[in-house]
Each structure stands twice: as C-alpha cells, then as structure tokens.
Coordinates of C-alpha atoms in Angstrom, one line a residue:
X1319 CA -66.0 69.8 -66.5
X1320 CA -62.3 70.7 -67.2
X1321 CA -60.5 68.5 -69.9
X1322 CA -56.7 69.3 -70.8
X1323 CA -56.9 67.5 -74.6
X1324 CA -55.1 70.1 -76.2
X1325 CA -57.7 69.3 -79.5
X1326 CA -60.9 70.3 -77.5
X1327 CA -62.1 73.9 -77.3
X1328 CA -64.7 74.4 -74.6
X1329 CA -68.8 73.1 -75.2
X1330 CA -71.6 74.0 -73.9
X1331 CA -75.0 71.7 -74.3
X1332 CA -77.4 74.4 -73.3
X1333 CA -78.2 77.6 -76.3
X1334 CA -78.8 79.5 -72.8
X1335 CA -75.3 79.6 -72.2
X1336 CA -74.1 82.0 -74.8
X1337 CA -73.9 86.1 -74.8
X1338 CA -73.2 85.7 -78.8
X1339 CA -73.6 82.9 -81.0
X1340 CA -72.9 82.0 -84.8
X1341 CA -74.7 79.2 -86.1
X1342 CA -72.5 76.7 -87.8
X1343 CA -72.5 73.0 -87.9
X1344 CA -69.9 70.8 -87.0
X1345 CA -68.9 67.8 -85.0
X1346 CA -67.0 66.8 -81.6
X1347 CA -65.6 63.4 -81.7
X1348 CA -65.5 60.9 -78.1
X1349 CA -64.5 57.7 -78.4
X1350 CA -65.1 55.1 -77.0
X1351 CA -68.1 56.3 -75.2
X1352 CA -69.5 57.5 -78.3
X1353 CA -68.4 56.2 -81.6
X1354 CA -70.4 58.4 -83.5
X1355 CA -69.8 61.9 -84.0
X1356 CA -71.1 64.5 -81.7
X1357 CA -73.5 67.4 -83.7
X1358 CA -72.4 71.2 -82.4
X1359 CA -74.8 73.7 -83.6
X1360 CA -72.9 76.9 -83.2
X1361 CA -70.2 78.4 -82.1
X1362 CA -69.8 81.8 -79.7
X1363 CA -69.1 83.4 -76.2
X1364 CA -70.0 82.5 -72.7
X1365 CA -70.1 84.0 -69.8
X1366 CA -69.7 82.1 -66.7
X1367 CA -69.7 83.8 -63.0
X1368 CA -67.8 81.4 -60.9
X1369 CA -67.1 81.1 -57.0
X1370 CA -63.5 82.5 -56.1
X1371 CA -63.4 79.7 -53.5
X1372 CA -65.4 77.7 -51.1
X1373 CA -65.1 79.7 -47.8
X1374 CA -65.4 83.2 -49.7
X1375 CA -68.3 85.6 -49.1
X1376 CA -69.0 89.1 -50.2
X1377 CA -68.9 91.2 -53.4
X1378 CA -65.1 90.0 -54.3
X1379 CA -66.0 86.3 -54.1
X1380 CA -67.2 86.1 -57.3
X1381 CA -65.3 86.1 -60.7
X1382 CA -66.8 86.5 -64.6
X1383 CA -65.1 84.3 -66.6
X1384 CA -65.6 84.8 -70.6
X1385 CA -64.9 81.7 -72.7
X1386 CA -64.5 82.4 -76.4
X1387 CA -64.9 79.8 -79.6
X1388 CA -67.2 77.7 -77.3
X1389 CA -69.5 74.6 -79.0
X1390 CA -73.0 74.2 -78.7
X1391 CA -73.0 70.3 -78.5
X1392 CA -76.4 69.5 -77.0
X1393 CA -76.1 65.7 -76.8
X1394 CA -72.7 66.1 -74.9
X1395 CA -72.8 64.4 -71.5
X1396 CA -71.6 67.7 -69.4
X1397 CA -70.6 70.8 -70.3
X1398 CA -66.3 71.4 -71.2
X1399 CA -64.2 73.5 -70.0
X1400 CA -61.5 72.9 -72.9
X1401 CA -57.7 73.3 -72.8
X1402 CA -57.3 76.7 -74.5
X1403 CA -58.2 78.5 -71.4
X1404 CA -54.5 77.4 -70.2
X1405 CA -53.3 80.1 -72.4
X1406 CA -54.9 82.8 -70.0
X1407 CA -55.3 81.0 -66.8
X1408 CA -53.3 78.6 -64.6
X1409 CA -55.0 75.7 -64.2
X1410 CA -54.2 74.0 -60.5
X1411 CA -55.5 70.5 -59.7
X1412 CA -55.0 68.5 -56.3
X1413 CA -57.5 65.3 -56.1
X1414 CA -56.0 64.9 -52.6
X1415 CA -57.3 68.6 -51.4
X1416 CA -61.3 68.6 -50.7
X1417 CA -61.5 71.1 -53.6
X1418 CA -59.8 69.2 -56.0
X1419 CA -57.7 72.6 -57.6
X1420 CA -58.7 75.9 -58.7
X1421 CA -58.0 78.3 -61.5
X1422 CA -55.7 81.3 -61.6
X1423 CA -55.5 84.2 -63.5
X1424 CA -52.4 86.4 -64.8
X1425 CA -51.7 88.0 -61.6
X1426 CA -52.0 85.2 -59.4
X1427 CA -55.3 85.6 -58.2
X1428 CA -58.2 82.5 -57.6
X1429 CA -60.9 83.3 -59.9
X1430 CA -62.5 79.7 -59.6
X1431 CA -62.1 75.9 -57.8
X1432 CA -63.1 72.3 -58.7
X1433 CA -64.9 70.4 -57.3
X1434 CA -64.4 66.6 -58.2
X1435 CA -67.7 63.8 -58.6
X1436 CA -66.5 60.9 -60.3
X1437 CA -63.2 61.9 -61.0
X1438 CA -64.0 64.8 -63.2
X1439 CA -63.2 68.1 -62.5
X1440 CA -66.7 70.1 -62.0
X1441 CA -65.9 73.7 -62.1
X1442 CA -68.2 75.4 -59.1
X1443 CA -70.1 78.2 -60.4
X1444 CA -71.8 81.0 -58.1
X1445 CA -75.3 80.5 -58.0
X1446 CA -78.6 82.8 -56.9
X1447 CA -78.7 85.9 -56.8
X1448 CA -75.5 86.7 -58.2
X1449 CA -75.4 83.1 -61.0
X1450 CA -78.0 81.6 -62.5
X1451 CA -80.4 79.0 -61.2
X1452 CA -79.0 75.6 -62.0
X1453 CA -79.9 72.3 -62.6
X1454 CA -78.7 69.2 -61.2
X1455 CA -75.4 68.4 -62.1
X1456 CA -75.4 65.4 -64.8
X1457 CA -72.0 64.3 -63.0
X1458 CA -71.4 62.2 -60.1
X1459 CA -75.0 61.0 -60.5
X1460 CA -74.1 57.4 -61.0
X1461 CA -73.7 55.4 -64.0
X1462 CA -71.2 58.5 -65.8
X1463 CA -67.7 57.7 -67.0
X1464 CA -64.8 58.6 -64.5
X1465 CA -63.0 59.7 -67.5
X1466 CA -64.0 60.9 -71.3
X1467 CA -61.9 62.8 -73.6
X1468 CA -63.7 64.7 -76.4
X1469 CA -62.0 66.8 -79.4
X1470 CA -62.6 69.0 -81.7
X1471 CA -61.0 67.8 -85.1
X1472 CA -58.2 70.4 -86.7
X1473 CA -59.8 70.3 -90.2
X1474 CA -63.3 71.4 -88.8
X1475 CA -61.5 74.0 -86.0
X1476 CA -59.6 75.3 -89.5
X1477 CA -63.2 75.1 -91.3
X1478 CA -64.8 77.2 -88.6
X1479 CA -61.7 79.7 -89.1
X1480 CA -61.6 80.1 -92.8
X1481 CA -65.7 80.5 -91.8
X1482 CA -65.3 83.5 -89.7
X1483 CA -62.7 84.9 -91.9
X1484 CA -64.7 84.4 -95.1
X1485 CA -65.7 88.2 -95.2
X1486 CA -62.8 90.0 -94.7
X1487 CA -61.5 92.4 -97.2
X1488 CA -57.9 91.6 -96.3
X1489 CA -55.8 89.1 -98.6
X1490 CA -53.3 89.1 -95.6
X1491 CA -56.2 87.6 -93.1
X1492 CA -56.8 84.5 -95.6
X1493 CA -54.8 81.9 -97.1
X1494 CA -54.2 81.7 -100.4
X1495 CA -55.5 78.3 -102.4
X1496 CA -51.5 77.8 -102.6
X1497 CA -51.0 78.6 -99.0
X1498 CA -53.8 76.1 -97.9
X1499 CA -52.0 73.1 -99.8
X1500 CA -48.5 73.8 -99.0
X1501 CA -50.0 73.7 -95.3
X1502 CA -51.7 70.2 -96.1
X1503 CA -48.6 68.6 -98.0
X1504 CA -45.8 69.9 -95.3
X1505 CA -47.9 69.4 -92.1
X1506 CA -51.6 68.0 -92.5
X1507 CA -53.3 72.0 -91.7
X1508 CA -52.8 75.0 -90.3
X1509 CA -53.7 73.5 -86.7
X1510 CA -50.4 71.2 -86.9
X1511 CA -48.5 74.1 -88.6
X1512 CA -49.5 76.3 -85.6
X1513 CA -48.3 73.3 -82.9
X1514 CA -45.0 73.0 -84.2
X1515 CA -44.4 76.4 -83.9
X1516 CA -45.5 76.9 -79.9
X1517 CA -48.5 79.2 -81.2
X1518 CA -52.3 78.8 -80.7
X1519 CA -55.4 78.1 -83.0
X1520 CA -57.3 79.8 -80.6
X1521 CA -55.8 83.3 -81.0
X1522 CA -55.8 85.7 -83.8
X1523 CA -52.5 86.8 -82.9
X1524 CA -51.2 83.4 -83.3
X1525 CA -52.6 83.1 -86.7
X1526 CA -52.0 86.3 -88.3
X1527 CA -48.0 85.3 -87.2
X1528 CA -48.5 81.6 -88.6
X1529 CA -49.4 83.0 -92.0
X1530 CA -46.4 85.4 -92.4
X1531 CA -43.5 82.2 -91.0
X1532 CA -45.3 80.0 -93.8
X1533 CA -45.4 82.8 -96.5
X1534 CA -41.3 83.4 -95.5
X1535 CA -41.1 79.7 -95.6
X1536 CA -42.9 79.6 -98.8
X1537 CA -40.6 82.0 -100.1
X1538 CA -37.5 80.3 -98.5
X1539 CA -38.7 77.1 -100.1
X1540 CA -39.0 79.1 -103.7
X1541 CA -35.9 80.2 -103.5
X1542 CA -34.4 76.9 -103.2
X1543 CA -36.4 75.3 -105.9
X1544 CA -35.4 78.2 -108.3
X1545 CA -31.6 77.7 -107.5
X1546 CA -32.2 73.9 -108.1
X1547 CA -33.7 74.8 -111.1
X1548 CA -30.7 77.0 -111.8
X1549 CA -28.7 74.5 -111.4
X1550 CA -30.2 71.9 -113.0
X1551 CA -29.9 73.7 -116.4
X1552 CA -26.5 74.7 -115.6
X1553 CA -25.7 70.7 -115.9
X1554 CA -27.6 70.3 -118.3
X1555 CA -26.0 73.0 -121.0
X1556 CA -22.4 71.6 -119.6
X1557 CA -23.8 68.1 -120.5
X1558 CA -24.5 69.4 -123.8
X1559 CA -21.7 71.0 -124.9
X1560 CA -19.8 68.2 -124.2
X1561 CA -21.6 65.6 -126.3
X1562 CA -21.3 68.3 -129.1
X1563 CA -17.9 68.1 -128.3
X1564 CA -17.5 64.1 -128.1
X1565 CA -19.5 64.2 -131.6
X1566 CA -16.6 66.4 -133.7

C-alpha cells in the first residue's frame, strides 16, 4: 500500500521481505486505528519485482524495484510503500482509471501500477515464476480501514541515523554534542532542519549537506554573538569612564 505522509518510510511485516537487514528496535505510530505504538524490529533493503502494467507480457514487463531504510513492523495491517520513494520515482494516481495510477521512473518509463481495494493503493507485484508466491492480500478483505496514515517519528528516524553512523571514523559524518542541541533548540532535530531546507532524511547526500549549512550557520551565529559581545563591553567601558568622570 502506497502512503504519501511525508513522515513514513516504507514497512514491511514479513522478515522474508528483506535482501539485508539490521536489527534495531523502534516504533511506527497510527492513530486512531492504533493508539499504541507499533514495534519495528529492523531496518534494511527490499527488493520487490513488480508488473510494468496490466496488459504487459514478456521479459520487459517486469521491473525490480529496491526500497531502502525499510521497517520490519510485523503487527502492521499491510505492508507501506512510504513517501521517500517520490524522490526517485513519479508517483501517478487516477481512482477513476481501472488501475488506479502507476509509478514512473526518471526517464519516464512505467515500472509499476495500483491497483485500488478499499481505497488504498495496492501496488501489483509480478507473481510465479518470475515473483514470489503470495498470499492473500490483507486489503479489500472486508472490515479494513479505507484510509490509515502511519509515521515514522523524526527523533527515532534521527536515532536510527546517528545508529548507522555510530562507527564511522569521520568527525565530519557525525554531529557534534553541540551540533545536536543547536539542532533541537533552533528546529526540534535534524529531520525539521532537513525540511526547511528542501533536502531529504532519506539520503546521505542530503545529510552530509545539512551538516556543513548548520556548521556555517553555527559559525554565522558565533560570529554575531561575539560582535554582541564586542559590543556589549564597548558600552560598558564608555559607561565606565563616564561615571569616573561624573564622580571628579
């Protein structure tokens, strides 16, 4: 199922699903349907083989689709196709089409379609010989919701970062103690930092350039403090000479 909350990564419920995979616990959040948090397991990369379109046959009607940062949430009630894929696919929908939308890569080419059961957009997967055998679909079963939104909070996608990042050698991957609160003070994370300035979570990239615009910020902003400073003392020395004055 395709969601476009822009706080949800993708999730997967089965283990099965993943080519690699790092255990580490965290949560998913979906209310109302589920007021309590949702338990992930791990975290790593799936591959998914998915049909180009409904009427296409042969070796090119198939497509490999690999989904990176993706949850292994057991409990969920379908699998999630989260928004971060937007930032290497178009993502078409149509609910008045018979398949619902479809999803475009770079060039312009149909790697996937939707199909839509209660609402929700199902993504179609190839199945046997060239997917795997699967089983029924826990949507459009009856009794499911015709809408759910799940995310992914920014303080554990930041704790799962700072995670994977933990052994590198590099000062320059990592945020400084000092870095990390300046984050939290000026815009509640790195997630929200990342937001405001059009670049993604999601992508290495993105993050290396977040941390050198908040350590020239940082700078910017010491600068300024240390001309305040400056100038503070300034006043205060002409304050003082001129009582000394007043007092002769």
């Amino acid at each position: 199922m395709f969601t476009r909350n822009i706080n949800c990564t993708s999730a997967a419920r089965d283990r099965a699903w993943f080519i690699d995979y790092t255990p580490f616990e965290t949560r998913l959040e979906m209310p109302p349907f589920m007021p309590r948090p949702i338990p992930v397991l791990g975290i790593g990369t799936v591959e998914l083989i998915t049909k180009r379109g409904k009427n296409r046959h042969g070796a090119n009607a198939h497509y490999t689709m690999r989904l990176k940062n993706v949850l292994h949430a057991p409990s969920l009630i379908a699998n999630i196709l989260g928004a971060p894929i937007i930032q290497d696919y178009e993502i078409l929908t149509d609910f008045a089409h018979p398949q619902k939308g479809g999803i475009k890569d770079k060039d312009g080419q149909q790697v996937a379609y939707f199909h839509a059961p209660a609402q929700l957009l199902e993504l179609k997967l190839s199945g046997p010989p060239v997917g795997p055998r699967l089983g029924p679909s826990t949507l459009g079963s009856g009794g499911e919701p015709t809408f759910f939104s799940v995310s992914w909070p920014s303080s554990e996608m930041e704790r799962w970062y700072a995670f994977r990042t933990k052994g590198s050698n590099s000062q320059a991957d990592t945020y400084t103690e000092a870095e990390k609160r300046w984050l939290k003070s000026h815009y509640d994370g790195e997630f929200h930092f990342l937001q405001t300035q059009g670049l993604n979570i999601h992508k290495d990239e993105d993050r290396e350039e977040g941390r050198s615009i908040v350590r020239a910020m940082m700078e910017k902003d010491s600068e300024t403090q240390k001309k305040l400073q400056s100038k503070k003392e300034r006043r205060a020395k002409r304050l003082e000479r001129s009582s000394a004055r007043k007092s002769t």
